[in-house]
PDB file of C-alpha atoms and ligand atoms in Angstrom:
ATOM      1  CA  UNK A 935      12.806  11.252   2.673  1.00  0.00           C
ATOM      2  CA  UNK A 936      11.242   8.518   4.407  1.00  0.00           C
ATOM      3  CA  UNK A 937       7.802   8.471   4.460  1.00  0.00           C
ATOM      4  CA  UNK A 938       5.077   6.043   5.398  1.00  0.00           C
ATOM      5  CA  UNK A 939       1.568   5.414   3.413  1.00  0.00           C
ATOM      6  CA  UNK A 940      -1.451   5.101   5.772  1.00  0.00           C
ATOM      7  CA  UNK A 941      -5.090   4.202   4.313  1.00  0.00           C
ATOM      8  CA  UNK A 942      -7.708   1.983   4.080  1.00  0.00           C
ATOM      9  CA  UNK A 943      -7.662  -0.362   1.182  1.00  0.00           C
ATOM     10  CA  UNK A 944      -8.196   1.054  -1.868  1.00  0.00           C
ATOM     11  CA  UNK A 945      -7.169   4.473  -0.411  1.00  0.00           C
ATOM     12  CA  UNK A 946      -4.823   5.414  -2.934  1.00  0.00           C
ATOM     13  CA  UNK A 947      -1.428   3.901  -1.206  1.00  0.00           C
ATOM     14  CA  UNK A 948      -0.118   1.953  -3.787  1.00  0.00           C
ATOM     15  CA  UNK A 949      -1.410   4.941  -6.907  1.00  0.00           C
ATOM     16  CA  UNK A 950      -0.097   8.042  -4.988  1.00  0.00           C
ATOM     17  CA  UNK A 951       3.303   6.183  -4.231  1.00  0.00           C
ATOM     18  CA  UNK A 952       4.231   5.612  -7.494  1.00  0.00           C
ATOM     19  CA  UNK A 953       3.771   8.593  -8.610  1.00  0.00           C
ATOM     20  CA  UNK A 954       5.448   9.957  -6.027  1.00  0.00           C
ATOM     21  CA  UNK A 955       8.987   7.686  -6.309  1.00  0.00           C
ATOM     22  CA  UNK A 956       8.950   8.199 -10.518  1.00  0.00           C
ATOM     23  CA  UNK A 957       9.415  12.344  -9.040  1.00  0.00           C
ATOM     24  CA  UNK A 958      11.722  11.855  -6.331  1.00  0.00           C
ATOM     25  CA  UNK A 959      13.538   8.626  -6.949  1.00  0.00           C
ATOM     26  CA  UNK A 960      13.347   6.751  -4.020  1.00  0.00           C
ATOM     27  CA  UNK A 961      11.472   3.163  -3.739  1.00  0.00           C
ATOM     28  CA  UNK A 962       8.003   1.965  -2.665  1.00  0.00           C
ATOM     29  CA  UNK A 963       7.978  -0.693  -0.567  1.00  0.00           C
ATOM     30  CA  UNK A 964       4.740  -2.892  -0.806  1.00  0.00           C
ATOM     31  CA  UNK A 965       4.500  -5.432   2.164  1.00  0.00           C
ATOM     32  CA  UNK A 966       1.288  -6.359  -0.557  1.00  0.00           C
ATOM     33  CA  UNK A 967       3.759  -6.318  -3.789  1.00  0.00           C
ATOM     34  CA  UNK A 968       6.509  -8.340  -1.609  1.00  0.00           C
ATOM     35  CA  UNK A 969       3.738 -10.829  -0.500  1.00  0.00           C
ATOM     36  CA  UNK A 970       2.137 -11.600  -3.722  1.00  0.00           C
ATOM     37  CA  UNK A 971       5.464 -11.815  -5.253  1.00  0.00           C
ATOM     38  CA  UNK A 972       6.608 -14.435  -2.201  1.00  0.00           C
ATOM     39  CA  UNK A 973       3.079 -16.159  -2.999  1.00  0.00           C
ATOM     40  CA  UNK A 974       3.486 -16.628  -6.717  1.00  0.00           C
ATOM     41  CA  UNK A 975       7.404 -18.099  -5.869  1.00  0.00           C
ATOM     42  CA  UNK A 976       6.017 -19.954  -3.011  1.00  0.00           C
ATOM     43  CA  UNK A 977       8.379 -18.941  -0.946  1.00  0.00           C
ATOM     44  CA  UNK A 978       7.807 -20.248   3.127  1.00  0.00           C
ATOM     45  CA  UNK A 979       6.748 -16.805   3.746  1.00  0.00           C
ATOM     46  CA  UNK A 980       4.777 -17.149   0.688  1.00  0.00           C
ATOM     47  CA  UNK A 981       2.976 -20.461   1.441  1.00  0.00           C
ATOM     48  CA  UNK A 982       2.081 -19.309   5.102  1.00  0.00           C
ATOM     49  CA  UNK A 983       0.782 -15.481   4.123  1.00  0.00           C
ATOM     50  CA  UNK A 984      -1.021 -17.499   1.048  1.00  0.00           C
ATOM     51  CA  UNK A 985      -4.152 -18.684   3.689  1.00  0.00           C
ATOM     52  CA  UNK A 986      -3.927 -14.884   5.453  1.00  0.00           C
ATOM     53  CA  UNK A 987      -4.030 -13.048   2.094  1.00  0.00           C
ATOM     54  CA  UNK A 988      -7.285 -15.101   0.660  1.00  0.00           C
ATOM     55  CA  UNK A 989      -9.061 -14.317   3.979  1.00  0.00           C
ATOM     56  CA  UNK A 990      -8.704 -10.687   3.898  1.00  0.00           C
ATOM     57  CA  UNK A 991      -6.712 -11.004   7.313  1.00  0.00           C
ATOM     58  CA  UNK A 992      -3.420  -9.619   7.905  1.00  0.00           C
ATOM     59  CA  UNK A 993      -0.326 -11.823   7.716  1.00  0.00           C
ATOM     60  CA  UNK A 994       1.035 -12.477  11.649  1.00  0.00           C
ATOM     61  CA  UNK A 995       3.136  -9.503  12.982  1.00  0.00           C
ATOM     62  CA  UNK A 996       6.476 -11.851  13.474  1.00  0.00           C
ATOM     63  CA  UNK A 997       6.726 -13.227   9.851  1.00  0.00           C
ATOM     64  CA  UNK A 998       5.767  -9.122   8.591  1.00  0.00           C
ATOM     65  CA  UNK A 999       8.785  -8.197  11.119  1.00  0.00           C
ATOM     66  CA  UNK A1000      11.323 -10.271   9.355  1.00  0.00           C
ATOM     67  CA  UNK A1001      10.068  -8.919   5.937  1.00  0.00           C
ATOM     68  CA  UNK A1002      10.299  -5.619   6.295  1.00  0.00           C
ATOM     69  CA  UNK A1003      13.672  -6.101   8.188  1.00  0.00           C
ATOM     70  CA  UNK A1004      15.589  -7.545   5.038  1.00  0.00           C
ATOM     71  CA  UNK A1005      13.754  -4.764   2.543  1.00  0.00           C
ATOM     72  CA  UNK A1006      15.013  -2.146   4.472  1.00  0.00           C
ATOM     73  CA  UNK A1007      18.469  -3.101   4.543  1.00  0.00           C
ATOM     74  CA  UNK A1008      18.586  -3.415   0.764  1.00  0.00           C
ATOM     75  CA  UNK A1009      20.480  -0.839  -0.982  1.00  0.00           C
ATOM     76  CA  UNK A1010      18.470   1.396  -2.671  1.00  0.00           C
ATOM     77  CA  UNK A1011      16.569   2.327   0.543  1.00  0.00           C
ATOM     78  CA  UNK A1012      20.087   4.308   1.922  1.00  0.00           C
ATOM     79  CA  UNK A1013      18.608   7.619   0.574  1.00  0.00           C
ATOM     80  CA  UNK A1014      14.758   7.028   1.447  1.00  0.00           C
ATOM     81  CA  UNK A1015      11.777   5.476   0.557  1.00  0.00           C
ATOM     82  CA  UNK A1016       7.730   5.147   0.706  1.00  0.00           C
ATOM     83  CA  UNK A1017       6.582   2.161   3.020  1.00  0.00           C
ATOM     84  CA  UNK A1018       2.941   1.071   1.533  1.00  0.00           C
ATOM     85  CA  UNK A1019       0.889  -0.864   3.780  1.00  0.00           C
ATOM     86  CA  UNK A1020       3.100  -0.882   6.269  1.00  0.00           C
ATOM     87  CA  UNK A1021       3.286  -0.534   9.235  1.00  0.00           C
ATOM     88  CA  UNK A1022      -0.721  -2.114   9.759  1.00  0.00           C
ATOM     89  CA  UNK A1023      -0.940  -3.013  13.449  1.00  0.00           C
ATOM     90  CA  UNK A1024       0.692  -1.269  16.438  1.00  0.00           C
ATOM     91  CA  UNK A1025       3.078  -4.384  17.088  1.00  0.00           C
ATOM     92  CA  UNK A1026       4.672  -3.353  13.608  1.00  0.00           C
ATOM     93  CA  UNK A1027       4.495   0.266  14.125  1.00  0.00           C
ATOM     94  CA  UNK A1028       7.073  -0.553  17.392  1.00  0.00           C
ATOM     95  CA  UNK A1029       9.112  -2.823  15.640  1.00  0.00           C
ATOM     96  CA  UNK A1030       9.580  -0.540  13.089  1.00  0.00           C
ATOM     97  CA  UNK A1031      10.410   2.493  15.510  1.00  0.00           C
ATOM     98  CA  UNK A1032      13.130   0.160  17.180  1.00  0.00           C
ATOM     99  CA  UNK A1033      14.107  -0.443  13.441  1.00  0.00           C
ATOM    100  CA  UNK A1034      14.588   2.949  13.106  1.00  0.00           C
ATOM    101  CA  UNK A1035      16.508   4.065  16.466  1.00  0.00           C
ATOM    102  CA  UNK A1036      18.984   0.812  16.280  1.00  0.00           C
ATOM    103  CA  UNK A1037      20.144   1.983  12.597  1.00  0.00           C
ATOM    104  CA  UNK A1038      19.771   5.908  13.810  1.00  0.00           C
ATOM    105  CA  UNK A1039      17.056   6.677  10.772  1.00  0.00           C
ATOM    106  CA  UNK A1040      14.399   9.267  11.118  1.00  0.00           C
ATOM    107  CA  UNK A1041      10.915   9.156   9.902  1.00  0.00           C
ATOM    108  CA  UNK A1042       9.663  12.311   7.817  1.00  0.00           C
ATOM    109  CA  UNK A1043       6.183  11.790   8.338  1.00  0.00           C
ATOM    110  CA  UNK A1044       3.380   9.519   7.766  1.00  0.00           C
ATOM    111  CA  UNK A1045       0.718  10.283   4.934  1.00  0.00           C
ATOM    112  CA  UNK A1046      -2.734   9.195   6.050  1.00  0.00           C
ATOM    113  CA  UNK A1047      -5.502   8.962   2.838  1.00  0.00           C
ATOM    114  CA  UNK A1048      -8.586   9.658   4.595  1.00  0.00           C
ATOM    115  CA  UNK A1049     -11.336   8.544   2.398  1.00  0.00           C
ATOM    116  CA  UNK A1050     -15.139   7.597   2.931  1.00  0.00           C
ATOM    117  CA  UNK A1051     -14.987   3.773   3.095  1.00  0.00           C
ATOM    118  CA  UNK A1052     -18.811   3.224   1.280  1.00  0.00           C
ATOM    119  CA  UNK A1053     -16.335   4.643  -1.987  1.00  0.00           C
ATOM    120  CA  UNK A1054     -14.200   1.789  -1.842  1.00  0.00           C
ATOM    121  CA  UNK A1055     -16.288  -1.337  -2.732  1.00  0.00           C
ATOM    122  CA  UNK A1056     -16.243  -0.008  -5.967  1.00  0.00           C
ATOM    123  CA  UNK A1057     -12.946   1.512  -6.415  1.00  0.00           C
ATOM    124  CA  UNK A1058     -11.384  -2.244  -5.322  1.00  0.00           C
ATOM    125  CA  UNK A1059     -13.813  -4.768  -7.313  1.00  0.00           C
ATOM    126  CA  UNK A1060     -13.079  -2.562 -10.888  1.00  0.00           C
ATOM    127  CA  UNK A1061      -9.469  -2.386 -10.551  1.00  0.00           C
ATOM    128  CA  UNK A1062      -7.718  -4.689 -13.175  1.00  0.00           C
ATOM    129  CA  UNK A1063      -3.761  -5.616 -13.473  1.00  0.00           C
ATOM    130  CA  UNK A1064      -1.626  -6.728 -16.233  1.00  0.00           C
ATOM    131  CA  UNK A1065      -0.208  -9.953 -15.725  1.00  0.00           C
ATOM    132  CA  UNK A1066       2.838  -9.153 -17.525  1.00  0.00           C
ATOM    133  CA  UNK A1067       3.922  -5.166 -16.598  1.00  0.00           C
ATOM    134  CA  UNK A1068       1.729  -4.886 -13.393  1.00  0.00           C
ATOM    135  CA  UNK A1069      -0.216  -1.663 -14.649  1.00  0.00           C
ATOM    136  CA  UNK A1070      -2.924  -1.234 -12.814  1.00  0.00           C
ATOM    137  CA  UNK A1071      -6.687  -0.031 -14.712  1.00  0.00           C
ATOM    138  CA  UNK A1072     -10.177   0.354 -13.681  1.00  0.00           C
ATOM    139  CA  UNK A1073     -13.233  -0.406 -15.266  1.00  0.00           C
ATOM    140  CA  UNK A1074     -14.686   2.662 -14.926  1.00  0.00           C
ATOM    141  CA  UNK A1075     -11.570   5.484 -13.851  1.00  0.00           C
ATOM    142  CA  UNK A1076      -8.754   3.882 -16.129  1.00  0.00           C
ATOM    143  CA  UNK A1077     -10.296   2.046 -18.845  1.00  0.00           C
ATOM    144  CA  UNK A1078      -7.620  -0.167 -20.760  1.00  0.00           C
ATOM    145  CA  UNK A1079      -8.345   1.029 -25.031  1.00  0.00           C
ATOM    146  CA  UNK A1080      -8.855  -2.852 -25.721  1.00  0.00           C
ATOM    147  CA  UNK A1081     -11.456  -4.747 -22.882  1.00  0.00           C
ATOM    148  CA  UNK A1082      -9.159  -7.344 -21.149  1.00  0.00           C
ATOM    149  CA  UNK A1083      -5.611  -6.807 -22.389  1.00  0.00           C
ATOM    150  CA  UNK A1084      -3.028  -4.145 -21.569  1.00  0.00           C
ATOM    151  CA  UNK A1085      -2.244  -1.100 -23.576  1.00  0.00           C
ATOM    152  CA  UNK A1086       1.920  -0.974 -22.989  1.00  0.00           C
ATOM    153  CA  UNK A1087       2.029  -4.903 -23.828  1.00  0.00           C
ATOM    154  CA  UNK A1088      -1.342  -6.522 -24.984  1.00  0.00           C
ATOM    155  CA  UNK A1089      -1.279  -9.097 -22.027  1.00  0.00           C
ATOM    156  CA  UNK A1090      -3.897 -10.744 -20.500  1.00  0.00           C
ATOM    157  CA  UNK A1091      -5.340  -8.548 -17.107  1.00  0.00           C
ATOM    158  CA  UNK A1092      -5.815 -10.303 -13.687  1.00  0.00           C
ATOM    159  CA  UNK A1093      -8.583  -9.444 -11.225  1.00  0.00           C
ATOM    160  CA  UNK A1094      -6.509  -9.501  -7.866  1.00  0.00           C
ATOM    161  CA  UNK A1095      -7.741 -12.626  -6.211  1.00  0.00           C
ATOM    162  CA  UNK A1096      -8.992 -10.880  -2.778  1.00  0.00           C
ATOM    163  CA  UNK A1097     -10.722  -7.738  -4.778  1.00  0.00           C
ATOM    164  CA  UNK A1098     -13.995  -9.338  -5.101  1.00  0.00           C
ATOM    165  CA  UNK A1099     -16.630  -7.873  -2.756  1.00  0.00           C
ATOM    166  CA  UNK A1100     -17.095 -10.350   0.378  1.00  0.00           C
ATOM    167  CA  UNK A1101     -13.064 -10.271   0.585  1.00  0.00           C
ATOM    168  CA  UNK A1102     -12.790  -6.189   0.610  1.00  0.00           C
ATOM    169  CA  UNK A1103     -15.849  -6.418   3.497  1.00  0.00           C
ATOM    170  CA  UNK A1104     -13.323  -8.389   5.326  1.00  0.00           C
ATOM    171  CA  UNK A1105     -10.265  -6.153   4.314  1.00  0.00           C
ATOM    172  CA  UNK A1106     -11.714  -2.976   5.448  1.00  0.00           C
ATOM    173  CA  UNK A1107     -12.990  -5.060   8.594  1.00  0.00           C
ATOM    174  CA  UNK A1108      -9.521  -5.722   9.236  1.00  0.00           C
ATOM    175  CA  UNK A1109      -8.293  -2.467   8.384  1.00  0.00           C
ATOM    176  CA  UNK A1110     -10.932  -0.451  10.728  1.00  0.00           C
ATOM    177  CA  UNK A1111      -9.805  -2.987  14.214  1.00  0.00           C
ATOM    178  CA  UNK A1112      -6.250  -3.400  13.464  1.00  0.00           C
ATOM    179  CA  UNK A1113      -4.811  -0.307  11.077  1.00  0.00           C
ATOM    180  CA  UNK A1114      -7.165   2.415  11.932  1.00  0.00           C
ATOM    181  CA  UNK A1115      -5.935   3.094  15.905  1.00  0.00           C
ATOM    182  CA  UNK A1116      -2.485   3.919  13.857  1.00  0.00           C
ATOM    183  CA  UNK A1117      -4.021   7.499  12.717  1.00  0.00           C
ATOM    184  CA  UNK A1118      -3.718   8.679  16.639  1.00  0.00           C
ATOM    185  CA  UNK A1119      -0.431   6.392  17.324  1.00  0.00           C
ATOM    186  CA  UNK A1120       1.257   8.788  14.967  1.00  0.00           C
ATOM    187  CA  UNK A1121      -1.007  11.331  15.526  1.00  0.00           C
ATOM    188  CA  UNK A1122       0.398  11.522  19.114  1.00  0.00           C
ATOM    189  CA  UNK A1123       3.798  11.607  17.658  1.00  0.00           C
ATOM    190  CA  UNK A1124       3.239  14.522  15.749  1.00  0.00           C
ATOM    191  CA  UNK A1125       3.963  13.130  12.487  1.00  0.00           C
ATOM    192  CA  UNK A1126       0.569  12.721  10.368  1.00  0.00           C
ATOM    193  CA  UNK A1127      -0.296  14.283   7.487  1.00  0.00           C
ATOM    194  CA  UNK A1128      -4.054  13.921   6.912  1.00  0.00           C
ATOM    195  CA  UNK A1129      -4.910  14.124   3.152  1.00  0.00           C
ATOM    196  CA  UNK A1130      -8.480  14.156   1.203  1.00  0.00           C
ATOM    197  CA  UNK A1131      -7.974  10.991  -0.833  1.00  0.00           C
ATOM    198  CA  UNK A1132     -11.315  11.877  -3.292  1.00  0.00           C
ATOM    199  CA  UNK A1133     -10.972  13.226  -6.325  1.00  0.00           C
ATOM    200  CA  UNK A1134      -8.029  13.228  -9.296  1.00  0.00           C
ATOM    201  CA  UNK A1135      -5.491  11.604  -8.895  1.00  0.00           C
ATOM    202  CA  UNK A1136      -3.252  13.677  -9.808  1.00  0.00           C
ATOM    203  CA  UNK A1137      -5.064  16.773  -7.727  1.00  0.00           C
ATOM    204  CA  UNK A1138      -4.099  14.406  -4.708  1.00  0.00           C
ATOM    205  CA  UNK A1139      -0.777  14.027  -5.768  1.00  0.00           C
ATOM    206  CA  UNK A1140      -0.610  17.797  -5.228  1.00  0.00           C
ATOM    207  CA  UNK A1141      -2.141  17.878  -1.806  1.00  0.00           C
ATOM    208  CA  UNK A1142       0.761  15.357  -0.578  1.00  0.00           C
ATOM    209  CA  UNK A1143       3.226  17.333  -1.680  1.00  0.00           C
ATOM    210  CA  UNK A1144       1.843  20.319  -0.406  1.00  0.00           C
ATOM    211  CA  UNK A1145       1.762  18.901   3.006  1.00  0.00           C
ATOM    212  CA  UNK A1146       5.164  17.655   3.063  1.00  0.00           C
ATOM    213  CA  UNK A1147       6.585  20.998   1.797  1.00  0.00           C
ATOM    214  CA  UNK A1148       8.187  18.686  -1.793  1.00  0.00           C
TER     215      UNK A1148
HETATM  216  P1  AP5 B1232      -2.042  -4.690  -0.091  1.00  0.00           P
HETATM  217  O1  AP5 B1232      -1.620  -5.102  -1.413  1.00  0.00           O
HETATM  218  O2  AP5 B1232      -1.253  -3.687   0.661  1.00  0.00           O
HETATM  219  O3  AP5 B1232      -3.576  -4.290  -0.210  1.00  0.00           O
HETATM  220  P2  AP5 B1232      -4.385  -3.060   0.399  1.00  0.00           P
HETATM  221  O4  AP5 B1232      -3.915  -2.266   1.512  1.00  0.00           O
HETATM  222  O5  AP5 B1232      -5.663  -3.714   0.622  1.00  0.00           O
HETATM  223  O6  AP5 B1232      -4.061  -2.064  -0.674  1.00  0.00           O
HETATM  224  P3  AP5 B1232      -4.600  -1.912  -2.113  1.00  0.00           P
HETATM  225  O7  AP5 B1232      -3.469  -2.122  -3.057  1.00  0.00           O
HETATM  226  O8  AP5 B1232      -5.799  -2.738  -2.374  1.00  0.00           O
HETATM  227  O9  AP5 B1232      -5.080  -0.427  -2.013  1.00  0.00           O
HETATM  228  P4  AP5 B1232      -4.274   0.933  -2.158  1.00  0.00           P
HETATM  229  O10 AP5 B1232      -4.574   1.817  -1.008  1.00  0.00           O
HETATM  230  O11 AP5 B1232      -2.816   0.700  -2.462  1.00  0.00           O
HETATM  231  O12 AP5 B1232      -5.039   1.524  -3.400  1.00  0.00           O
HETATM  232  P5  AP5 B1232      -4.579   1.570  -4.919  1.00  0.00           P
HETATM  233  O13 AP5 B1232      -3.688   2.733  -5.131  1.00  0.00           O
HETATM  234  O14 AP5 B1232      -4.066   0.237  -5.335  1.00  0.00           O
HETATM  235  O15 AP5 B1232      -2.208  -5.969   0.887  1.00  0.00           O
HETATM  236  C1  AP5 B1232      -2.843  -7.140   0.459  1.00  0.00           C
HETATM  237  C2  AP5 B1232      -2.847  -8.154   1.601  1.00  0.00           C
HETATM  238  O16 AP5 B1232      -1.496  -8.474   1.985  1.00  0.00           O
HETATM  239  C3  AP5 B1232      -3.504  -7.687   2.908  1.00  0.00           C
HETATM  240  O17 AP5 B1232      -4.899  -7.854   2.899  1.00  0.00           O
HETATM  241  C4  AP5 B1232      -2.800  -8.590   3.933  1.00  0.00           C
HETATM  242  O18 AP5 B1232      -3.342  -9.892   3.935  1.00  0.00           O
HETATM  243  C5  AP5 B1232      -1.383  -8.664   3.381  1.00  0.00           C
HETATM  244  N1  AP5 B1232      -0.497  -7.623   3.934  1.00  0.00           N
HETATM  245  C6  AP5 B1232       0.093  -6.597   3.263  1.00  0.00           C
HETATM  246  N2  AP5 B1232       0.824  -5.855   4.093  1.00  0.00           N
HETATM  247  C7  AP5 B1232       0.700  -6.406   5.319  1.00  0.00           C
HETATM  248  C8  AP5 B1232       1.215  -6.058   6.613  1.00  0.00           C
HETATM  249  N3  AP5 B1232       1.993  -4.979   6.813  1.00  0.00           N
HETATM  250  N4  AP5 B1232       0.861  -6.850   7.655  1.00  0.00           N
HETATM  251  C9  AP5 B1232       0.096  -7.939   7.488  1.00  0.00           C
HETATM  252  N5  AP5 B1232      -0.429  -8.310   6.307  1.00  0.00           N
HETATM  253  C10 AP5 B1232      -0.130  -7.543   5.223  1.00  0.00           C
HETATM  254  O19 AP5 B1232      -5.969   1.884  -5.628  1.00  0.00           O
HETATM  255  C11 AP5 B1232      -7.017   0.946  -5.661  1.00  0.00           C
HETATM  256  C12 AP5 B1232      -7.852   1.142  -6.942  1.00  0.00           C
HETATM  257  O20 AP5 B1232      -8.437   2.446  -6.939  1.00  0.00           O
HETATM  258  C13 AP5 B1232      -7.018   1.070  -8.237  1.00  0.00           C
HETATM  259  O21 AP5 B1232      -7.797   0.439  -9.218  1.00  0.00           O
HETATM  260  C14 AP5 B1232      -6.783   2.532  -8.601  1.00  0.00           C
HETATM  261  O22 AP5 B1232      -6.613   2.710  -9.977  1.00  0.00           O
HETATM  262  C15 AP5 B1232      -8.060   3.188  -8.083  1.00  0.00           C
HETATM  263  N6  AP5 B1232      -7.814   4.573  -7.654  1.00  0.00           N
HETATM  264  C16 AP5 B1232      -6.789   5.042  -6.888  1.00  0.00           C
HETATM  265  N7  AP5 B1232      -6.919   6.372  -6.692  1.00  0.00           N
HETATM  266  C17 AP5 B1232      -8.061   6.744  -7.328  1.00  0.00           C
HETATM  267  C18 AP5 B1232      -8.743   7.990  -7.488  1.00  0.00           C
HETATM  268  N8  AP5 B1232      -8.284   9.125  -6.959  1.00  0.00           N
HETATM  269  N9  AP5 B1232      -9.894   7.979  -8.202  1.00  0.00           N
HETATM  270  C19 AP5 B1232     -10.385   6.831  -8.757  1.00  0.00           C
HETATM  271  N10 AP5 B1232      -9.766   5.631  -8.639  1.00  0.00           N
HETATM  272  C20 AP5 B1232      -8.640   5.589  -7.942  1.00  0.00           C
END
């Protein structure tokens, strides 16, 4: 199954895909998770996407290409996987369709989270992340049992650097000129899934799979 995660920020991408590759056993790949990480090593990928990332922009469509080039030939993508947050323009959507036809792979379909964007202010600026495990929590929707610290390990949680408010205004800036005109890309191709992303998560997690027949 190879399947591609389509939303604003704060959509749902990164939630719904792990829940989704825990049931079915194939990887997530987070252009986000693969930046950060490249940031933190500071990595030449890392030190360029660094001044992108901190703007809210997107990192340029040649260094994404060679990122998502190497992930893809890694192992443990042979029987499938879940890109998150990417593709993001239509430059990557065509590299990754050439990607595709040169190693004769199909795409299953692409899940779009359609959500109102006034929701997602809120949703970003409240979400918290363990600096040790990564678990994600939310001030208000996933509360961690002691304020500040994380309830697998006790560590210290982060406040993502570009989830405070005047950086998500610029995020779903970006998102709306350069990753919305993707919904009728693949839309044309006959391969989106349009899926309410209000609500439980978990009740979401049911609509995906009931669209892609799992
Ligand atoms: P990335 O890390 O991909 O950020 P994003 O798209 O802005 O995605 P988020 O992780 O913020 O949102 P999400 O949709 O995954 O939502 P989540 O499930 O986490 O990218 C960061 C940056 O890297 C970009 O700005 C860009 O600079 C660069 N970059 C990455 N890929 C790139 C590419 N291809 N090209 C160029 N540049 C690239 O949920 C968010 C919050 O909401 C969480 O707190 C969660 O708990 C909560 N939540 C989720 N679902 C629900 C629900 N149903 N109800 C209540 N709360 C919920």
């Amino acid at each position: 199954m190879r399947l591609i995660f389509l939303g604003a920020p704060g959509s749902g991408k990164g939630t719904q895909s792990k829940l989704l590759i825990e049931k079915h056993e194939i990887p997530q790949l987070s252009t986000g998770d693969m930046l950060r990480k490249a940031v933190q090593d500071k990595t030449e990928v890392g030190i360029l996407a660094k001044s992108f990332m901190d703007k809210g922009e997107l990192v340029p469509d040649s260094v994404m290409a060679g990122v998502i080039k190497d992930r893809l030939q890694e192992d443990d993508c042979r029987n499938g996987f879940i890109l998150d947050g990417f593709p993001r323009t239509t430059v990557q959507a065509d590299t990754l369709g050439n990607l595709f036809e040169e190693n004769n792979l199909k795409l299953d379909a692409v899940v779009y989270l359609e959500i109102d964007q006034a929701k997602l202010v809120k949703r970003l600026s409240g979400r918290r992340i363990c600096s040790k495990c990564g678990t994600e929590y939310h001030l208000e929707f996933k509360i961690p049992q002691n304020s500040g610290r994380c309830d697998q390990d006790g560590e210290e949680l982060l406040h993502r650097s570009d989830d405070h408010e005047d950086q998500i205004v610029k995020r779903l800036e970006t998102y709306n000129e350069q990753t919305l005109p993707l919904v009728e890309y693949y839309s044309k191709k006959d391969l989106l899934k349009t899926i309410a992303a209000e609500g439980k998560m978990n009740e979401i997690t049911q609509r995906i799979e009931d669209s892609l027949n799992l």
